Amino acid sequence: MKRWIHQPLAAVAAALLAAWILALIVTAAISFENHYLQYGFTRSILFVLEQQHGRFLLPVALAVLAIALLAGVRHTRTGRGPSLAAGLTALAAAAALFAQLAFRHNRYRHSELWHGRTELLGLRVPEAITQWEVWRTNLVILAVAVALLLVLWFLLSRLFRTRCAAGLWRLLGHPVVALAAVALTLLPGWGARSLRQQIADRPHIILVSLDTLRGDRLGCYGYQRDTSPRMDALAEEAILFEWTFSQAPNTPPSHMSIFTSLYPSVHGFYGSGDRLAGWRVTLGEYLREAGYRTYATTDGGFMRGWYGFGQGCEQYDDYRKGIARSVDLTEQWLDAGLAETPFFLFIHCYDVHCPYNPPPPYRDTYTDPKYDGGFNPGCGQLEEIRGRIAEDPSAGHGLSPADIFHTEALYDAGILYTDAIVGRLIDLLRARGLFERTWLIITSDHGEEFTEHGSVLHDRLYHTVTRVPLIIRPPGSPRPGLRVPEIVELTDLLPTMLEIGGVAPVSDLQGANLMPLMGQGGLRADAGEGAEPRGDWKNVAFSELPWSGRRRAITTPELHLLTSLDRRELEAYAYREDPLEQAPLADQASDAAVREAYRRLLDWSAEQIALAAGLPPGTERFEIDDAARRELESLGYVQ
């Protein structure tokens, strides 16, 4: 074959194979970390390979192609091509390593610093440029890349001079080999598209988590303020679950129970210094294995992808931005073709969460213009009150009725603002013809306290914290709204979404499929005002908290019971008649219903402890950096 044909063919084949091999290495590492072969997740491996191949193909192929051509020219002129090719190849490999590691660490560990701005010599520059921790991270990565460069240059310069290398180059330049390299390059994308076409008729799934939204603060749940006109309108053509309870009173364990369908004491993730172990299977991994495109946009904090929420997600955007920008990002993804095949989208926001600071004109919707108490309900101020009461319950919160009214008014205004943006999302789906092909699920991870039990924020198991909204709108034409009276848990969402996606779980789940409560396609005949709960449903919910004496709670149709496994304290409320739980039941020790609920709660707690003890560790130690710590401080999670 003529040299002017052979050289370019060999260079192209080498470039394509190099990108393919690098993508394969990264895919193998991800698959090994998440035990995909153990679970039989062969589709997921192909989808990961497709994503990684797309990420590496252009930069690596261009780099190797340039190296091969330059080396060929150099060899023609001086006969020193192998040495040049070795050096340039080592440089490309080192650059690729540096780019990947630098992107990963700066994106997931220092993203807040890169998005923040500061003044430097009169210019607005990224805050990361002025932070030693960022420089230290990248200098270490650079040192590793330089070491790789030197080692590869030394080894390749000798390898490229051998007869074996010359024979390999001749082989790569053969037209059949070059065509095989092109076919191999197309294989991941072709295979992934073929698998996705098999589920083309399945519906889209959108899960929206409005962090810190109390179930009793929406109009469709009976609230007197008009805080949720768009969600109320949605509920009129959706399924509303009247009694939904979270499994924990704070963001990390509650959301992880949604993502794994496991109780917190079993999945073991409570935030801070932990992250979910790779062997745990999450909602995103189940749906991706089924062929769904899996995307997520969250508000950061404890919802960062590195805690395990990003497992199985093709795209996981976790920069703190608010729900409005998340809907903007959703529109961009749809513009880029996300809806061409079935997709799962998770949207999370902190807009209802403290510091209760919605934008104008929403902020002053419910506040008293005459209020001059001067209390600013920021996360720091509220956390100081909560911490003081936790140390000494007799200390009191020190807030006046006007302060409490002002705080709740700002909280409700945040709901009104968030509701408007949820309406924007609904309008976006309708405008694109997606609303009638999508299961839209709106819920929350926990509620909030406003001194109903002497404190603030959300570190207790009263229903003001654990009762959350749940509205599910099935695909299809609008229909009269249904109200489901059974007690359900957030752990029930994952099995329900797997049923929607036609996915069979590969491990034991602790939640139950909600489909029997909704009927086929949301057409349960007996659901509505005054409907009786089904006799074959579990109709019970459990919540737990590892701190404060290992607190546990059970909700049955008759009562809500709270206890401590360490101190064996007991509180019971008839919550249907006393929704704010202001009047504990008298003679609790002699009440048969209380005794039965208490026994059931202790049995459940023992089962969870035994189940967790029989499994490998569900979490791994994980150290957050200063930027992530500052972000958590702004949300009141750490001091």
XYZ file of C-alpha atoms in Angstrom:
639
model
C 0.000 0.000 0.000
C 1.275 3.488 -0.816
C 2.724 5.383 2.122
C 0.455 8.412 1.679
C -2.556 6.132 2.186
C -1.069 3.846 4.834
C 0.071 6.582 7.227
C -3.299 8.357 7.621
C -5.180 5.046 7.907
C -2.825 3.825 10.621
C -3.082 7.153 12.443
C -6.899 7.141 12.336
C -7.110 3.521 13.508
C -4.660 4.198 16.345
C -6.621 7.289 17.418
C -9.980 5.519 17.463
C -8.632 2.494 19.304
C -6.906 4.664 21.895
C -10.165 6.478 22.690
C -12.034 3.176 22.839
C -9.518 1.562 25.180
C -9.459 4.571 27.520
C -13.281 4.611 27.672
C -13.257 0.863 28.346
C -10.843 1.289 31.266
C -13.007 3.981 32.891
C -16.173 1.925 32.284
C -14.577 -1.125 33.895
C -13.607 0.943 36.941
C -17.140 2.327 37.345
C -18.718 -1.091 36.810
C -16.397 -2.715 39.315
C -17.025 -0.019 41.934
C -20.800 -0.401 41.598
C -20.836 -4.219 41.255
C -22.703 -4.111 37.929
C -21.548 -7.598 36.881
C -22.635 -9.030 40.217
C -26.145 -7.660 39.660
C -26.198 -8.601 35.983
C -26.369 -4.964 34.894
C -24.957 -5.591 31.423
C -27.060 -2.863 29.853
C -25.738 -0.343 32.351
C -22.182 -1.277 31.395
C -22.992 -0.585 27.747
C -24.656 2.738 28.594
C -21.661 3.787 30.720
C -19.336 2.793 27.887
C -21.399 4.854 25.455
C -21.188 7.898 27.749
C -17.464 7.541 28.434
C -16.686 6.841 24.794
C -18.511 9.997 23.774
C -16.568 11.923 26.376
C -13.148 10.642 25.285
C -13.559 10.139 21.567
C -12.958 13.615 20.175
C -10.112 14.877 22.417
C -8.198 11.594 22.554
C -8.698 10.808 18.878
C -7.502 14.248 17.810
C -4.485 14.054 20.104
C -3.382 10.592 18.943
C -4.052 11.447 15.306
C -1.888 14.547 15.565
C 0.858 12.572 17.301
C 0.885 9.868 14.653
C 0.982 12.327 11.752
C 3.663 14.493 13.341
C 5.741 11.456 14.140
C 5.380 10.236 10.555
C 6.543 13.586 9.173
C 9.414 13.724 11.644
C 10.480 10.184 10.794
C 10.490 10.977 7.069
C 12.833 13.915 7.608
C 15.187 12.779 10.374
C 14.515 9.121 11.154
C 13.676 10.045 14.785
C 9.946 9.383 14.560
C 9.732 6.665 17.281
C 11.222 8.939 19.935
C 8.938 11.811 18.970
C 5.902 9.526 18.837
C 6.739 8.132 22.280
C 7.103 11.616 23.763
C 3.927 12.952 22.221
C 1.951 9.842 23.184
C 3.156 10.108 26.777
C 2.268 13.805 26.764
C -1.243 13.067 25.469
C -1.776 10.354 28.100
C -0.543 12.640 30.891
C -2.729 15.488 29.638
C -5.763 13.197 29.481
C -5.107 11.982 33.031
C -4.684 15.536 34.288
C -7.854 16.706 32.532
C -9.950 13.863 33.910
C -8.706 14.114 37.497
C -8.746 17.899 37.518
C -12.271 18.001 36.109
C -13.533 15.442 38.623
C -11.988 17.096 41.687
C -12.778 20.677 40.677
C -16.301 19.782 39.569
C -17.250 17.717 42.600
C -15.063 19.117 45.360
C -14.538 22.768 44.486
C -17.517 23.675 42.312
C -18.759 26.320 44.747
C -15.384 28.071 44.589
C -15.329 28.014 40.778
C -18.840 29.429 40.576
C -18.171 32.075 43.225
C -16.549 35.386 42.294
C -14.048 37.594 44.126
C -11.984 40.713 43.457
C -8.366 40.287 42.316
C -6.379 43.270 41.038
C -9.628 45.047 40.309
C -11.055 42.138 38.296
C -13.892 39.735 39.096
C -12.313 36.289 39.000
C -13.399 32.834 40.182
C -12.919 32.476 43.917
C -11.044 29.222 43.317
C -8.056 31.127 41.896
C -7.402 32.676 45.305
C -7.833 29.483 47.363
C -4.782 27.437 48.361
C -6.847 24.233 48.743
C -7.709 24.396 45.021
C -4.090 25.027 44.023
C -2.931 22.204 46.279
C -5.381 19.748 44.712
C -4.394 20.627 41.164
C -0.648 20.681 41.902
C -0.863 17.132 43.273
C -2.750 16.044 40.138
C -0.149 17.797 37.969
C 2.685 15.994 39.779
C 1.003 12.627 39.143
C 0.524 13.511 35.455
C 4.172 14.553 35.056
C 5.327 11.302 36.651
C 3.162 9.367 34.203
C 4.601 11.401 31.321
C 8.190 10.543 32.220
C 7.530 6.843 32.805
C 5.564 6.414 29.569
C 8.121 8.346 27.522
C 10.897 6.108 28.817
C 8.978 2.883 28.114
C 7.393 3.850 24.800
C 10.570 5.274 23.295
C 12.061 1.802 23.549
C 8.908 -0.026 22.533
C 8.357 2.067 19.393
C 11.805 1.117 18.049
C 11.079 -2.602 18.125
C 10.040 -4.732 15.161
C 6.815 -5.457 17.013
C 5.867 -1.767 16.983
C 6.668 -1.497 13.272
C 4.561 -4.558 12.547
C 1.691 -3.173 14.616
C 1.830 0.116 12.695
C 1.688 -1.748 9.388
C -1.292 -3.733 10.687
C -3.154 -0.597 11.789
C -2.719 0.864 8.321
C -4.485 -2.035 6.629
C -7.907 -0.939 5.277
C -9.721 -3.851 6.961
C -8.240 -2.974 10.372
C -9.033 0.704 9.898
C -12.636 -0.128 8.995
C -12.834 -2.434 12.019
C -11.666 0.436 14.237
C -14.402 2.661 12.810
C -17.026 -0.052 13.388
C -15.792 -0.569 16.941
C -16.120 3.165 17.533
C -19.736 3.130 16.400
C -20.616 0.013 18.396
C -21.349 1.539 21.863
C -23.686 4.199 20.480
C -25.413 1.786 18.138
C -25.899 -0.813 20.872
C -27.210 1.722 23.389
C -29.669 3.188 20.899
C -30.863 -0.297 19.962
C -31.569 -1.160 23.598
C -33.376 2.132 24.199
C -35.583 1.543 21.182
C -36.862 -1.601 22.887
C -38.524 0.545 25.566
C -39.574 3.412 23.297
C -43.226 3.050 24.328
C -42.570 3.396 28.061
C -43.527 6.654 29.811
C -41.186 9.346 31.062
C -40.806 9.747 34.842
C -40.164 13.054 36.619
C -39.655 13.093 40.391
C -39.697 16.525 42.065
C -38.545 16.851 45.686
C -39.347 20.216 47.275
C -37.044 20.049 50.273
C -38.603 20.940 53.675
C -42.196 21.248 52.397
C -44.752 20.344 55.065
C -47.687 18.290 53.933
C -50.210 20.516 55.683
C -49.027 23.744 54.005
C -50.642 23.147 50.606
C -54.180 24.169 49.731
C -54.987 20.687 48.434
C -54.166 19.388 51.933
C -56.488 21.899 53.605
C -54.198 24.855 54.321
C -56.040 28.163 54.716
C -53.479 30.250 52.806
C -53.404 30.072 49.018
C -49.781 28.924 48.904
C -50.065 26.386 46.084
C -52.515 27.265 43.280
C -50.564 25.354 40.600
C -50.065 22.209 42.675
C -53.690 22.389 43.818
C -54.783 22.496 40.175
C -52.495 19.549 39.421
C -54.009 17.573 42.305
C -57.448 18.011 40.739
C -56.353 15.727 37.879
C -53.855 13.579 39.812
C -53.689 11.126 42.712
C -53.157 12.777 46.102
C -51.967 10.603 48.977
C -53.441 12.055 52.144
C -51.088 10.408 54.643
C -47.499 10.166 53.369
C -44.607 10.003 55.814
C -40.855 10.356 55.448
C -38.534 7.856 57.081
C -36.265 10.483 58.635
C -36.571 14.151 59.619
C -33.644 15.459 57.582
C -32.448 15.540 53.988
C -29.681 12.897 53.629
C -31.331 9.776 55.106
C -34.809 10.689 53.887
C -33.741 11.116 50.257
C -31.568 8.016 50.410
C -34.623 6.047 51.542
C -36.362 7.320 48.395
C -33.401 6.336 46.213
C -32.886 2.861 47.744
C -36.309 1.940 49.222
C -34.520 1.092 52.468
C -35.047 2.441 55.958
C -32.232 4.693 57.244
C -30.929 2.151 59.760
C -30.455 -0.290 56.853
C -28.917 1.965 54.186
C -26.931 3.733 56.949
C -26.475 7.086 55.198
C -26.949 10.125 57.425
C -24.700 12.627 55.650
C -21.620 14.487 56.852
C -18.682 12.041 56.783
C -20.392 9.201 54.904
C -21.447 8.328 51.397
C -23.424 5.392 50.049
C -21.348 2.305 49.298
C -20.998 1.501 45.603
C -22.601 -1.935 45.978
C -25.932 -0.389 46.956
C -28.344 -0.185 44.010
C -30.137 3.142 43.562
C -33.181 4.313 41.645
C -31.017 5.767 38.871
C -29.170 2.482 38.416
C -32.357 0.429 38.206
C -33.856 2.712 35.555
C -30.640 3.099 33.577
C -30.311 -0.665 33.371
C -33.817 -0.733 31.917
C -32.770 1.689 29.177
C -33.979 4.980 30.623
C -31.937 8.142 30.184
C -31.264 9.245 33.772
C -30.776 12.945 34.530
C -30.864 14.929 37.772
C -30.559 18.527 38.869
C -30.256 19.252 42.592
C -29.472 22.154 44.875
C -26.256 20.701 46.258
C -25.680 20.495 49.993
C -26.279 16.933 51.120
C -27.747 16.192 47.673
C -24.341 16.308 45.991
C -23.708 13.447 43.614
C -20.633 12.313 45.522
C -22.796 11.125 48.432
C -24.177 8.354 46.201
C -27.229 10.086 44.740
C -25.431 10.353 41.402
C -25.034 6.586 41.013
C -26.662 5.563 37.756
C -27.244 9.117 36.539
C -26.018 9.989 33.074
C -26.072 13.670 34.042
C -26.141 14.850 37.665
C -25.973 18.624 38.030
C -25.621 19.480 41.723
C -24.540 23.110 41.766
C -26.765 25.117 44.112
C -28.992 27.215 41.884
C -32.643 27.129 42.944
C -35.657 25.569 41.277
C -36.004 28.269 38.590
C -32.575 27.508 37.135
C -33.263 23.770 37.461
C -36.316 24.192 35.242
C -34.170 26.226 32.819
C -31.652 23.372 32.769
C -34.467 20.886 32.184
C -35.526 22.902 29.144
C -31.946 22.823 27.831
C -31.813 19.045 28.237
C -35.114 18.674 26.410
C -33.801 20.929 23.626
C -30.787 18.614 23.353
C -33.013 15.596 22.717
C -33.532 14.095 26.181
C -37.152 13.136 25.378
C -36.281 11.226 22.210
C -36.295 8.073 24.332
C -37.859 7.402 27.775
C -36.139 9.385 30.504
C -36.092 9.715 34.273
C -35.533 13.219 35.656
C -35.011 14.081 39.320
C -35.425 17.718 40.374
C -34.553 18.834 43.909
C -34.501 22.327 45.397
C -33.976 24.177 48.702
C -36.238 27.133 47.882
C -38.619 26.278 50.747
C -35.733 25.493 53.125
C -34.338 28.098 55.523
C -33.298 30.931 55.318
C -36.878 31.465 54.014
C -35.853 34.120 51.550
C -38.022 33.967 48.416
C -37.477 36.647 45.765
C -39.781 39.654 45.406
C -42.674 40.038 44.963
C -43.321 36.749 46.788
C -41.366 37.595 49.935
C -43.898 40.036 51.413
C -47.050 38.180 50.353
C -47.999 37.081 53.863
C -45.810 39.193 56.165
C -47.270 41.842 58.462
C -46.093 45.259 57.229
C -46.256 46.515 60.810
C -43.853 43.857 62.094
C -40.740 45.439 63.586
C -39.536 42.619 65.834
C -36.212 42.499 64.056
C -35.984 38.692 63.982
C -34.324 37.404 60.814
C -35.068 33.674 60.465
C -31.809 32.699 58.809
C -30.418 29.184 59.098
C -27.770 30.271 61.598
C -30.253 31.980 63.905
C -32.702 29.079 63.782
C -29.947 26.523 64.283
C -28.727 28.421 67.343
C -32.240 28.237 68.833
C -32.571 24.541 67.976
C -29.175 23.700 69.438
C -29.851 25.623 72.644
C -33.139 23.797 73.199
C -31.552 20.422 72.393
C -29.006 20.993 75.167
C -31.526 22.400 77.636
C -35.226 21.856 76.804
C -36.189 24.297 79.540
C -34.258 27.136 77.878
C -37.180 28.037 75.588
C -37.030 29.396 72.061
C -37.340 33.056 73.054
C -39.518 33.964 70.069
C -42.573 36.180 70.374
C -45.855 35.308 68.622
C -45.080 38.073 66.130
C -41.651 36.534 65.435
C -43.230 33.138 64.806
C -45.913 34.635 62.544
C -43.221 36.463 60.567
C -41.141 33.296 60.192
C -44.100 31.225 59.009
C -45.146 34.001 56.606
C -41.739 33.886 54.922
C -41.833 30.072 54.823
C -45.253 30.133 53.177
C -44.058 32.754 50.690
C -41.264 30.365 49.698
C -43.893 27.712 49.000
C -45.862 30.166 46.844
C -42.739 31.011 44.820
C -41.779 27.353 44.417
C -45.332 26.517 43.369
C -45.111 29.109 40.575
C -41.925 27.495 39.232
C -43.502 24.038 39.441
C -46.245 25.550 37.300
C -43.576 26.618 34.809
C -42.358 23.025 34.641
C -45.896 21.793 33.979
C -46.353 24.430 31.259
C -43.039 23.396 29.692
C -44.121 19.749 29.540
C -47.504 20.657 28.100
C -45.980 22.915 25.423
C -43.711 20.090 24.243
C -46.422 17.457 24.231
C -44.728 15.533 27.046
C -47.259 16.021 29.835
C -49.552 13.273 28.590
C -46.616 10.859 28.284
C -45.094 11.517 31.698
C -45.593 10.326 35.261
C -45.074 13.492 37.344
C -44.411 12.866 41.048
C -44.188 15.755 43.528
C -43.175 15.203 47.149
C -40.808 16.358 49.894
C -38.220 14.786 52.162
C -39.479 16.288 55.441
C -41.394 19.214 56.890
C -40.525 21.964 59.365
C -41.373 22.979 62.926
C -42.384 26.449 64.058
C -42.344 25.935 67.855
C -45.360 23.588 67.815
C -43.286 21.363 70.115
C -41.006 24.009 71.562
C -38.334 24.103 68.859
C -37.673 24.962 65.207
C -36.271 23.381 62.027
C -36.490 19.606 61.555
C -34.787 17.232 63.948
C -37.804 15.567 65.544
C -40.298 12.904 64.508
C -43.566 14.761 65.019
C -45.927 14.881 62.050
C -45.097 18.548 61.495
C -41.759 17.162 60.275
C -42.444 13.661 58.948
C -45.764 14.188 57.133
C -45.075 15.241 53.546
C -47.149 15.827 50.417
C -47.328 13.258 47.644
C -49.059 14.053 44.352
C -48.740 11.647 41.421
C -50.057 12.632 38.004
C -50.217 9.672 35.569
C -49.942 10.087 31.783
C -53.024 10.437 29.670
C -55.909 12.832 29.426
C -56.995 14.824 32.491
C -59.340 13.007 34.835
C -60.997 13.835 38.153
C -58.498 13.924 40.997
C -58.362 10.965 43.380
C -57.510 11.006 47.080
C -55.897 7.921 48.587
C -56.624 7.494 52.327
C -54.043 4.772 53.081
C -50.839 5.499 54.991
C -47.797 5.328 52.700
C -44.056 5.895 53.039
C -41.420 7.533 50.867
C -39.758 4.120 50.576
C -42.772 3.159 48.451
C -41.760 5.516 45.635
C -38.912 3.428 44.216
C -40.948 0.209 43.799
C -43.712 2.294 42.200
C -41.339 3.912 39.697
C -39.842 0.516 38.878
C -43.355 -0.739 38.108
C -43.901 2.304 35.892
C -40.643 1.631 34.065
C -41.226 -2.101 33.731
C -38.202 -2.921 35.925
C -37.832 -5.925 38.217
C -35.660 -5.094 41.266
C -32.662 -7.330 41.865
C -32.413 -6.872 45.620
C -34.852 -6.769 48.504
C -36.730 -3.495 48.839
C -38.504 -2.393 51.993
C -41.097 -0.214 50.299
C -44.285 -1.354 48.587
C -45.623 -0.657 45.102
C -48.296 2.062 45.240
C -49.972 0.917 42.015
C -52.662 -1.157 43.801
C -53.698 1.998 45.672
C -53.976 3.987 42.444
C -55.609 1.406 40.230
C -54.603 0.693 36.643
C -53.230 3.948 35.258
C -54.488 5.871 38.282
C -58.110 4.789 37.847
C -58.893 3.332 41.264
C -62.648 3.246 41.454
C -63.123 3.588 45.224
C -60.637 6.431 45.900
C -62.084 9.821 46.736
C -63.487 11.836 49.593
C -64.369 9.529 52.472
C -62.909 6.413 50.826
C -62.097 3.508 53.124
C -58.492 2.169 53.277
C -57.865 -1.176 51.604
C -57.666 -4.075 53.988
C -54.723 -5.689 52.171
C -52.410 -2.632 52.449
C -49.780 -2.393 55.203
C -51.272 0.983 56.297
C -48.413 1.846 58.637
C -45.349 4.092 58.474
C -42.076 4.125 60.395
C -39.627 6.979 60.941
C -36.329 7.064 62.763
C -33.474 9.235 63.943
C -30.111 7.841 65.122
C -29.438 10.734 67.484
C -31.237 11.931 70.643
C -31.404 8.444 72.107
C -32.125 6.571 68.847
C -35.625 7.890 68.348
C -38.270 5.841 66.547
C -41.867 6.533 65.518
C -44.800 4.571 64.116
C -47.963 5.910 62.481
C -51.020 3.679 62.356
C -54.559 4.623 61.303
C -55.414 5.313 64.957
C -52.367 6.976 66.458
C -48.821 8.280 66.156
C -46.391 6.903 68.721
C -42.850 8.176 69.399
C -40.212 6.573 71.595
C -36.475 6.362 72.294
C -34.735 2.997 72.181
C -32.230 4.218 74.769
C -34.489 6.073 77.184
C -37.795 4.282 76.441
C -39.728 7.532 76.614
C -43.191 7.355 75.125
C -45.520 9.856 73.453
C -48.762 8.993 71.674
C -51.187 11.217 69.775
C -54.559 10.762 68.117
C -53.296 12.702 65.119
C -56.503 12.560 63.082
C -58.266 14.690 65.692
C -55.087 16.483 66.850
C -53.050 17.078 63.650
C -50.489 19.392 65.308
C -50.067 16.850 68.152
C -50.577 19.246 71.015
C -52.376 16.872 73.403
C -50.615 13.575 74.260
C -52.988 10.719 74.999
C -53.672 10.133 78.662
C -53.194 6.710 80.310
C -50.866 5.596 77.521
C -49.530 2.613 79.460
C -53.010 1.092 79.812
C -54.249 1.837 76.292
C -54.391 -1.402 74.275
C -53.848 0.381 70.931
C -50.794 2.174 72.326
C -49.344 -1.050 73.737
C -49.852 -2.843 70.425
C -48.252 0.000 68.435
C -45.341 0.114 70.883
C -44.745 -3.630 70.554
C -44.928 -3.360 66.785
C -42.457 -0.472 66.765
C -39.946 -2.340 68.947
C -40.240 -5.458 66.764
C -39.675 -3.356 63.629
C -36.630 -1.650 65.201
C -35.099 -4.999 66.130
C -35.666 -6.280 62.579
C -33.851 -3.284 61.077
C -30.903 -3.629 63.430
C -30.592 -7.340 62.635
C -30.930 -6.749 58.893
C -28.241 -4.049 58.884
C -25.907 -6.239 60.946
C -26.183 -9.051 58.383
C -25.140 -6.881 55.428
C -21.792 -5.428 54.359
C -21.284 -1.776 55.371
C -23.810 0.321 53.476
C -21.699 3.478 53.587
C -18.090 4.553 53.177
C -16.151 7.268 54.975
C -15.939 10.467 52.975
C -14.282 13.764 53.833
C -15.803 16.966 52.490
C -13.670 19.993 51.682
C -13.962 23.524 53.045
C -16.180 24.743 50.188
C -18.688 21.931 50.704
C -18.611 22.585 54.447
C -19.415 26.255 53.886
C -22.324 25.257 51.657
C -23.695 22.971 54.374
C -23.229 25.738 56.935
C -25.344 28.076 54.789
C -28.152 25.494 55.013
C -27.747 25.093 58.776
C -26.507 21.494 58.583
C -23.107 21.985 60.210
C -21.744 24.527 62.653
